[in-house]
Short mmCIF file of C-alpha atoms in Angstrom, two decimals:
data_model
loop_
_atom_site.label_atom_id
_atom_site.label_comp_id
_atom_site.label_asym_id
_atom_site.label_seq_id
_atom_site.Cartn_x
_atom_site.Cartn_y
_atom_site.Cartn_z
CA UNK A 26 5.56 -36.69 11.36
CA UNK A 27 5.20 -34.22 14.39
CA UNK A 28 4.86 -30.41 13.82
CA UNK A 29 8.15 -28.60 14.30
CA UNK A 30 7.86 -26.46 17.24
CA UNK A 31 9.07 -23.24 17.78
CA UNK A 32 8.23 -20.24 19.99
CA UNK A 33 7.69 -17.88 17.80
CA UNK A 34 6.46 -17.59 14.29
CA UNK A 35 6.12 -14.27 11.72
CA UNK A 36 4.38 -14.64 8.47
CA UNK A 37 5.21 -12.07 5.87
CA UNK A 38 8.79 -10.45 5.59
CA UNK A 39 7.61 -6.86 4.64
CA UNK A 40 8.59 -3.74 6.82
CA UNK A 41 6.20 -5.20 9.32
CA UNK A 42 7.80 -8.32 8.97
CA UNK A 43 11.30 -7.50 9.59
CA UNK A 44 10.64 -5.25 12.17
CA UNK A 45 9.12 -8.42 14.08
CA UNK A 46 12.08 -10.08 13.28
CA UNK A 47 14.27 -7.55 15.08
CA UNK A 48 12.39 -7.17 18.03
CA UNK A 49 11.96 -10.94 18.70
CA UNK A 50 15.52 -11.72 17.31
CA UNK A 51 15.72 -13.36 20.78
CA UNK A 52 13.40 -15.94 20.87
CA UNK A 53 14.66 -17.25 17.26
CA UNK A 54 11.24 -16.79 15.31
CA UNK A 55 11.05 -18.37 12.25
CA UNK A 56 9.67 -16.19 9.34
CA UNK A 57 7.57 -17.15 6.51
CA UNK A 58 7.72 -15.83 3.05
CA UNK A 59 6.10 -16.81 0.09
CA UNK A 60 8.49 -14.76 -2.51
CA UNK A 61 11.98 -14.95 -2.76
CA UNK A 62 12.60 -12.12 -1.33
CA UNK A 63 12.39 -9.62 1.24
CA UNK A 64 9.94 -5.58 0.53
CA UNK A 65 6.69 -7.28 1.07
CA UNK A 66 4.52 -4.59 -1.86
CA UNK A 67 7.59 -2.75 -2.18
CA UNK A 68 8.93 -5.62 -4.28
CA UNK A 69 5.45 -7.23 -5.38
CA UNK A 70 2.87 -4.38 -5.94
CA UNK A 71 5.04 -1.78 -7.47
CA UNK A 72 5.07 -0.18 -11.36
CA UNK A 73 8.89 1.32 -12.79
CA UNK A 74 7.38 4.55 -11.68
CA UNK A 75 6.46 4.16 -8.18
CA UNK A 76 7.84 6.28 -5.85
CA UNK A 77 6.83 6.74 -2.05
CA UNK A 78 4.48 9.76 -0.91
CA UNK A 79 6.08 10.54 2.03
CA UNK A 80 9.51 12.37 2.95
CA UNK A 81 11.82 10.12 3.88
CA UNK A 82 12.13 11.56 7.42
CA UNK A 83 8.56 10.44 7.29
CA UNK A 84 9.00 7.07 6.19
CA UNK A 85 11.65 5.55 7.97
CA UNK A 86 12.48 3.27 11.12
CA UNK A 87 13.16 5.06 14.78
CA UNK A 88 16.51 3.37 15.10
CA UNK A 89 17.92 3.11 11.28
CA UNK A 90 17.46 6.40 9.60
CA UNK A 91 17.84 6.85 6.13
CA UNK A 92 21.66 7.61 4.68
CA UNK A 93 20.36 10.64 2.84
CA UNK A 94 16.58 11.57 5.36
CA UNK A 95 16.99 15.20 4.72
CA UNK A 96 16.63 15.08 0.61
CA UNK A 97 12.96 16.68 -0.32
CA UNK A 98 12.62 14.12 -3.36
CA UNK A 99 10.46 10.86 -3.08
CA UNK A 100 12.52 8.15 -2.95
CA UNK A 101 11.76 5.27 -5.89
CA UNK A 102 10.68 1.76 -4.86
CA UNK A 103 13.63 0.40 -5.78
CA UNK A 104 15.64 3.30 -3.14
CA UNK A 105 13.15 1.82 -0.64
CA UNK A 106 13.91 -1.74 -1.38
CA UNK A 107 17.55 -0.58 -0.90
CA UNK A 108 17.25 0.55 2.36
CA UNK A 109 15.06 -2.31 3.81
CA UNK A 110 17.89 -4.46 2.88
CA UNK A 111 20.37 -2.27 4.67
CA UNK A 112 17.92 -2.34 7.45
CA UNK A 113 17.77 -6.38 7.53
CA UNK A 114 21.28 -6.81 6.83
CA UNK A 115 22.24 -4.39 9.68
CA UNK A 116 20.23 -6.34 12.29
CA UNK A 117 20.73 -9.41 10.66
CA UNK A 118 17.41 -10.69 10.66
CA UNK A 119 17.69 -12.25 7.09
CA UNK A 120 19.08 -15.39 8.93
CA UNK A 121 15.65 -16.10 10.48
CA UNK A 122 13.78 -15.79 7.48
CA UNK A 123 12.74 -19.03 4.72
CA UNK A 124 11.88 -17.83 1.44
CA UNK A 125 9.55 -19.60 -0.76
CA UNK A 126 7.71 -20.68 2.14
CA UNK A 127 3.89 -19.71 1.89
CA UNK A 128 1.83 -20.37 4.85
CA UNK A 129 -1.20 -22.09 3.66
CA UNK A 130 -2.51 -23.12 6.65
CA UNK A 131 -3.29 -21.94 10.16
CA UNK A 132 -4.92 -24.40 12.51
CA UNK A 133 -5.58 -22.66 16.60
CA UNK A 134 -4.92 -26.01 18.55
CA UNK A 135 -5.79 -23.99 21.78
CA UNK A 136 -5.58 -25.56 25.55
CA UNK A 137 -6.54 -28.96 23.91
CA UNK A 138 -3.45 -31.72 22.92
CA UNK A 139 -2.05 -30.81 19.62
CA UNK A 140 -1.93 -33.72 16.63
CA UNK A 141 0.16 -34.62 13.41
CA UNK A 142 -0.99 -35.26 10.53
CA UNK A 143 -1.59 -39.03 11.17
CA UNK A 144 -3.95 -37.68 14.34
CA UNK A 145 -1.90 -38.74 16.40
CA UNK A 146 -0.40 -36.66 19.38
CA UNK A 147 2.07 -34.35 18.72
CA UNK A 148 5.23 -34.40 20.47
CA UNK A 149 6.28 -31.31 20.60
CA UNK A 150 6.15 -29.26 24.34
CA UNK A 151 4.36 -26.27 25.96
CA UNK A 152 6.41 -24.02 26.96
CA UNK A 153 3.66 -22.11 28.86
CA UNK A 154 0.95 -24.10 30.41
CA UNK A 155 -2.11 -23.29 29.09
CA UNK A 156 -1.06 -20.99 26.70
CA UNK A 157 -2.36 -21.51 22.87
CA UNK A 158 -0.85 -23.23 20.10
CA UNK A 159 -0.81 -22.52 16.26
CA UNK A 160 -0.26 -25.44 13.53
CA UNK A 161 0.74 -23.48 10.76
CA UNK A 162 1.16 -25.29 7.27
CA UNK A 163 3.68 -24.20 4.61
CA UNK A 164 3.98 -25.00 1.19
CA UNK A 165 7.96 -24.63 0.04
CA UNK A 166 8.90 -23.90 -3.30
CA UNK A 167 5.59 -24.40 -4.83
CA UNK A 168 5.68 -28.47 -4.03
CA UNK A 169 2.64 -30.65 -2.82
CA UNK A 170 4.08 -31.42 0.21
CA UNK A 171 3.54 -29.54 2.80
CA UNK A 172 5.22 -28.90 5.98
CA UNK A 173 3.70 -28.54 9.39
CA UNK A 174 4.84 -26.33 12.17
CA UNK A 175 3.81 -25.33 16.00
CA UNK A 176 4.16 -22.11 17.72
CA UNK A 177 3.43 -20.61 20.78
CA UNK A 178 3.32 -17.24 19.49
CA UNK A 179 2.26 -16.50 15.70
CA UNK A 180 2.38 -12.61 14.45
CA UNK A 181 1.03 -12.03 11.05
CA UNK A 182 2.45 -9.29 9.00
CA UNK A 183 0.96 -10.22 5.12
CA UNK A 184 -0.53 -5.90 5.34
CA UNK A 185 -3.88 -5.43 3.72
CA UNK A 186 -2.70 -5.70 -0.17
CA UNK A 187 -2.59 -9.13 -0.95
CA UNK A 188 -1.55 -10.95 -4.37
CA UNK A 189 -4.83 -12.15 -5.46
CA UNK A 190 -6.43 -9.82 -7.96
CA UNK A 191 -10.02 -8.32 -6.99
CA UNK A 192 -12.37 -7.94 -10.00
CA UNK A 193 -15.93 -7.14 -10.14
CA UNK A 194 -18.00 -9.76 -11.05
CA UNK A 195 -20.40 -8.93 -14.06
CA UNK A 196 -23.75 -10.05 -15.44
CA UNK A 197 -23.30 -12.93 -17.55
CA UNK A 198 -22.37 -11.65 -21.12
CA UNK A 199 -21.54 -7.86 -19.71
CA UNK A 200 -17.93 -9.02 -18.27
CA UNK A 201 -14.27 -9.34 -19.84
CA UNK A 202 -15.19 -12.80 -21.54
CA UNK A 203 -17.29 -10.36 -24.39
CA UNK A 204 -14.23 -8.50 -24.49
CA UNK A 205 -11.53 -8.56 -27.80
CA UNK A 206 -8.82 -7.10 -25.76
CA UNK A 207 -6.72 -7.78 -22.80
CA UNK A 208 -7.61 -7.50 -19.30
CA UNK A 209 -5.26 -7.21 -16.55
CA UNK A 210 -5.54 -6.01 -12.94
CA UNK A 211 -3.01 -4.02 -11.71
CA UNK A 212 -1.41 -6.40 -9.36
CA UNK A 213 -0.95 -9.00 -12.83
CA UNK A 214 0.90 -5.88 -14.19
CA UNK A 215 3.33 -5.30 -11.12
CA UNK A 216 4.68 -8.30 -11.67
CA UNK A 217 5.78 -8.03 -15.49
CA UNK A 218 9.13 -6.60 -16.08
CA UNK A 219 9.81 -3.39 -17.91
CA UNK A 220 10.02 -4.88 -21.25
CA UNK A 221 6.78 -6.62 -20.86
CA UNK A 222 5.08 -3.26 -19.78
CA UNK A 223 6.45 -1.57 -22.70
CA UNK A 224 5.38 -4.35 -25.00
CA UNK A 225 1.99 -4.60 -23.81
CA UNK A 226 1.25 -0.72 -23.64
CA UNK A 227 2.63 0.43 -26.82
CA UNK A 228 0.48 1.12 -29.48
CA UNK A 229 -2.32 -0.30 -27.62
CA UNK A 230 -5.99 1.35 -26.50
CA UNK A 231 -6.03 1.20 -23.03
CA UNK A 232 -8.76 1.75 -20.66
CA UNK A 233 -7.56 2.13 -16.93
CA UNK A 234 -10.76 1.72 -14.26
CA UNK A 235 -10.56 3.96 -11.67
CA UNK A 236 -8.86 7.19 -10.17
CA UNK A 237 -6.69 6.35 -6.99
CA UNK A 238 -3.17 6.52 -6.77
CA UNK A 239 -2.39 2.98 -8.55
CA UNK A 240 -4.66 4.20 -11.60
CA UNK A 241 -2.82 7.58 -11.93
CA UNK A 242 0.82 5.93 -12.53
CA UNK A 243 -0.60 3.59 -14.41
CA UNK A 244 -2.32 5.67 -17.09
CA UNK A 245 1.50 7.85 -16.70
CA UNK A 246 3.08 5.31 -18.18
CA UNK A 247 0.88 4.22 -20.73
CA UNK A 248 0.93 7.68 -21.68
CA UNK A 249 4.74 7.57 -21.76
CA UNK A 250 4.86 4.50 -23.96
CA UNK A 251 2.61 6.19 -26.63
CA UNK A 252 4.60 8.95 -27.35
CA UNK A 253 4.42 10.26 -31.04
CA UNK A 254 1.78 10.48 -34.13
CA UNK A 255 1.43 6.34 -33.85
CA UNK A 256 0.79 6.58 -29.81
CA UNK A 257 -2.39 5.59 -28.76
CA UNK A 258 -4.27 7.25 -25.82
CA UNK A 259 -4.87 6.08 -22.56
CA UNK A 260 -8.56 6.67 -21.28
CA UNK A 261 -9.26 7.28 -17.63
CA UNK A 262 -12.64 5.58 -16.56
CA UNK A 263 -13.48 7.53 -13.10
CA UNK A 264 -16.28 6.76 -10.91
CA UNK A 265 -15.47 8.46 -7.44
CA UNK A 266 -13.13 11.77 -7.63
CA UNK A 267 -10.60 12.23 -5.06
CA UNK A 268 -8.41 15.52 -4.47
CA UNK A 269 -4.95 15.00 -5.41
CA UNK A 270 -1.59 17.00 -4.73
CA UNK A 271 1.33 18.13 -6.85
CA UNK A 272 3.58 18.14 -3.44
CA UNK A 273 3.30 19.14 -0.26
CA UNK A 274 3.30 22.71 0.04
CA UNK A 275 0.38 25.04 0.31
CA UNK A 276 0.77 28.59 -0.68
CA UNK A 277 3.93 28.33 0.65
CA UNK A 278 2.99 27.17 3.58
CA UNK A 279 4.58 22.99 4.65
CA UNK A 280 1.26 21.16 4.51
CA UNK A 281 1.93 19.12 7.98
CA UNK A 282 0.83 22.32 9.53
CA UNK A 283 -2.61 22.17 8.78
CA UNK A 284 -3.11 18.31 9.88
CA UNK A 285 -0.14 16.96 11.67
CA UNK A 286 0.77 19.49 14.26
CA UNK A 287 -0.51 18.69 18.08
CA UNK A 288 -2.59 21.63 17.56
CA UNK A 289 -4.17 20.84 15.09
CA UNK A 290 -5.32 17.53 16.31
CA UNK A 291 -7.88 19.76 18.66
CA UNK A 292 -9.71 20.71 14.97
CA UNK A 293 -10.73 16.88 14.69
CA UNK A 294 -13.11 14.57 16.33
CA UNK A 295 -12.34 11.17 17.63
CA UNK A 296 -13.91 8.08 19.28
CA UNK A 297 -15.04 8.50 22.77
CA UNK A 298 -14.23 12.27 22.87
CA UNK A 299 -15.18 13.78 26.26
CA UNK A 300 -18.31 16.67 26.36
CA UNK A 301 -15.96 19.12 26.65
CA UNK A 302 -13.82 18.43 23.63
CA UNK A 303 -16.73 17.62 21.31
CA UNK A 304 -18.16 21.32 21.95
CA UNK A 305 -14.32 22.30 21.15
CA UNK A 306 -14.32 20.63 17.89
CA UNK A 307 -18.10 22.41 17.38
CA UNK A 308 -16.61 25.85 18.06
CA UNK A 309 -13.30 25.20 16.22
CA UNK A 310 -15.29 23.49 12.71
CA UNK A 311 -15.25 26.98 10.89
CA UNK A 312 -11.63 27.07 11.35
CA UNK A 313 -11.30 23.48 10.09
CA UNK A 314 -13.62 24.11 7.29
CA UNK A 315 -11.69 26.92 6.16
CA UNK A 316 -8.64 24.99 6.35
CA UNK A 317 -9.89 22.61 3.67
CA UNK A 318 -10.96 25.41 1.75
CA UNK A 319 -7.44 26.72 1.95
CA UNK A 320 -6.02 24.03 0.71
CA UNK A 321 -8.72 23.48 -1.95
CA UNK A 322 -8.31 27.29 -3.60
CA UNK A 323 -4.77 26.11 -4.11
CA UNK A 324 -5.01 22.83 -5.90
CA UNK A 325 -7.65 24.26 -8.20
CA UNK A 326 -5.11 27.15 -9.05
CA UNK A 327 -1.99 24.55 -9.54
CA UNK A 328 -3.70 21.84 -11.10
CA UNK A 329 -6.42 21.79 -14.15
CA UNK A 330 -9.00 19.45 -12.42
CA UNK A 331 -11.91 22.33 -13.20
CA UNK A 332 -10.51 22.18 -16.83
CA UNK A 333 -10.78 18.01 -17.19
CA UNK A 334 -14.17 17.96 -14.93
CA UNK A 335 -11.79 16.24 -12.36
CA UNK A 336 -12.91 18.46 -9.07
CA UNK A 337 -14.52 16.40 -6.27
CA UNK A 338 -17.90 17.71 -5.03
CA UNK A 339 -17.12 16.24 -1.57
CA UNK A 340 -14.21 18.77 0.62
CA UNK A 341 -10.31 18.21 1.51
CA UNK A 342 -10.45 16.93 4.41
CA UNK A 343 -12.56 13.94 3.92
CA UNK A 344 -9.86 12.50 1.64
CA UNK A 345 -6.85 13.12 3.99
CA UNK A 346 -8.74 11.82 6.58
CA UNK A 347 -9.25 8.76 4.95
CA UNK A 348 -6.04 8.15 3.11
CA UNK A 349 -7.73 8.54 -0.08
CA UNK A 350 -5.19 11.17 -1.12
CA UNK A 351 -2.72 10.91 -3.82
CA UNK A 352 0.47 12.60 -4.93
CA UNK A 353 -0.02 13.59 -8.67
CA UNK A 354 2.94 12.46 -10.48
CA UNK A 355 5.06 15.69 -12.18
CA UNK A 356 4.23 15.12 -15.90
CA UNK A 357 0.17 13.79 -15.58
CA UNK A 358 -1.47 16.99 -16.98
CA UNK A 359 1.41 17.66 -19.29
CA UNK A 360 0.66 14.63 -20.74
CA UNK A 361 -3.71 15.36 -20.65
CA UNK A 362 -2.96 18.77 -22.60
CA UNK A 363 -1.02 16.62 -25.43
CA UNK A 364 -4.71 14.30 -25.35
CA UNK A 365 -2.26 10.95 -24.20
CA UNK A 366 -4.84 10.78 -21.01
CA UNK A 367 -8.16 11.15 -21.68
CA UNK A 368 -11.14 11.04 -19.00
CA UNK A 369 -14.18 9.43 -19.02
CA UNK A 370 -16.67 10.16 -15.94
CA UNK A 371 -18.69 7.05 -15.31
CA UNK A 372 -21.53 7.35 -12.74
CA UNK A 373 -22.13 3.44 -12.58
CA UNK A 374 -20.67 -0.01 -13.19
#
């Protein structure tokens, strides 16, 4: 049987995803997702207590604002998965996409004459000359069969979190098969429901490795499931400290004024920079220095990370820079002082 040809194909149906959708709603693409529905980690990477770290005005698409943009609270993961429906229904892209479809194959045919799966020639046209051709395979629905497709065009929009846990490997007798307990990675706990959370957390020891944004929920709401005399702790296993934030305000001051203003762009190096502009950046660095250490006097004075041992070594900056910033959620140190999070510095695996 021949490949089903098409001219365009989009794999994932995430914000990337639908976005694709809408701007190629002309050329009919066909979109591939493996779920059964539509969010991409909004719907498959998320804990009850995830909320977004941006503004809404922040976080939204050019041409389909948000109902309520102006409201200074994070929206929830469920208000997000809200509004990227509204945003797929209102475009009505939803028709192009097949659910339960994951793409386990992609096969570049190129110039050369495309064949089935009986290696024979395909029958399927070019629309271009000498343009390429993908074979892309899809499993539906979890079944051994698979189906085979052919498109001029393929864009790929599966973002850089996948589904398959990452785990360190261990010496052998030094890893999780030595271990009594349970051990989960975070993206096998997105996907139990709230009941399941509760059940597993409650009562329980729990150890959570590492101190990133996806560790400092987590830990929240095992802290929030162990409330009482019978409540167990939840211990914090940090290897690398990163600066976090209670909001974004500094001194008063909105915190997009230090990094995200066109001005301030001229405190920061970038690829390629002409002479000129890096002996700008040289004669500026005090001032960016002294932004970080701005910033740096005020998170030590709002939040207790000199009290827990919990203050980076390395400045500010380097974590914006790299996206290794995280909001702290509201109640974190609240519960630390009642001993429900505990921290455990760890210079080595």
């Amino acid at each position: 049987m021949a490949p089903v040809f098409s001219k365009i194909g989009i794999i994932g149906a995430g914000v990337s995803g639908l976005v694709a959708a809408k701007q190629l709603a002309h050329h009919n693409p066909l979109v591939f997702e493996a779920s059964d529905s539509i969010g991409g980690v909004w719907k498959h990477c998320s804990y009850s207590s995830t909320k977004l770290q941006s503004l809404r005005c922040d976080y939204e698409f050019s041409d389909f604002p948000w109902p309520d943009r102006d409201s200074t609270s994070f929206p929830s993961y469920t208000e997000i998965l809200e509004y990227l429906t509204s945003y797929a229904n209102h475009f009505d892209v939803l028709k192009f996409v097949r659910f339960n479809s994951k793409v386990v194959e992609i096969r570049f045919v190129g110039n050369r004459e495309a064949t089935d799966l009986t290696g024979k020639p395909g029958d399927y046209p070019t629309i271009l000359p000498g343009h390429p051709v993908w074979e892309v395979a899809v499993q539906t629905n979890h079944s051994d069969t698979l189906e085979w497709y052919a498109f001029e065009f393929l864009v790929v929009c599966i973002g850089k979190y996948g589904d398959v846990p990452k785990i360190p490997e261990f010496p052998r007798n030094k890893g999780p098969e030595i271990f009594q307990g349970k051990v989960l990675h975070t993206i096998d706990y997105c996907k139990l429901q709230k009941e399941e959370t509760s059940q597993l957390l409650k009562g329980k020891k729990v150890a959570v490795i590492g101190f990133k944004k996806s560790a400092i929920d987590l830990a929240l709401e095992c802290a929030e499931e162990n409330q009482g005399p019978e409540g167990q702790p939840c211990t914090m296993v940090v290897r690398t400290l990163h600066w976090t934030v209670p909001h974004y305000w500094i001194w008063g001051l909105p915190f997009y004024m230090f990094y995200s203003t066109r001005s301030s762009q001229f405190l920061h190096e970038k690829p390629n920079q002409s002479f000129l502009r890096s002996l700008l950046c040289l004669l500026l660095s005090p001032m960016r220095r002294g932004a970080s250490k701005f910033i740096e006097s005020y998170l030590l004075w709002k939040l207790p990370l000199q009290k827990y041992g919990l203050k980076p070594d390395h400045p500010f900056e380097e974590d914006y820079a790299s996206c290794q910033m995280a909001i702290m959620p509201e109640n974190f140190f609240s519960e630390a002082d009642k001993g429900k999070i505990l921290f455990k510095r760890a210079s080595n695996w």
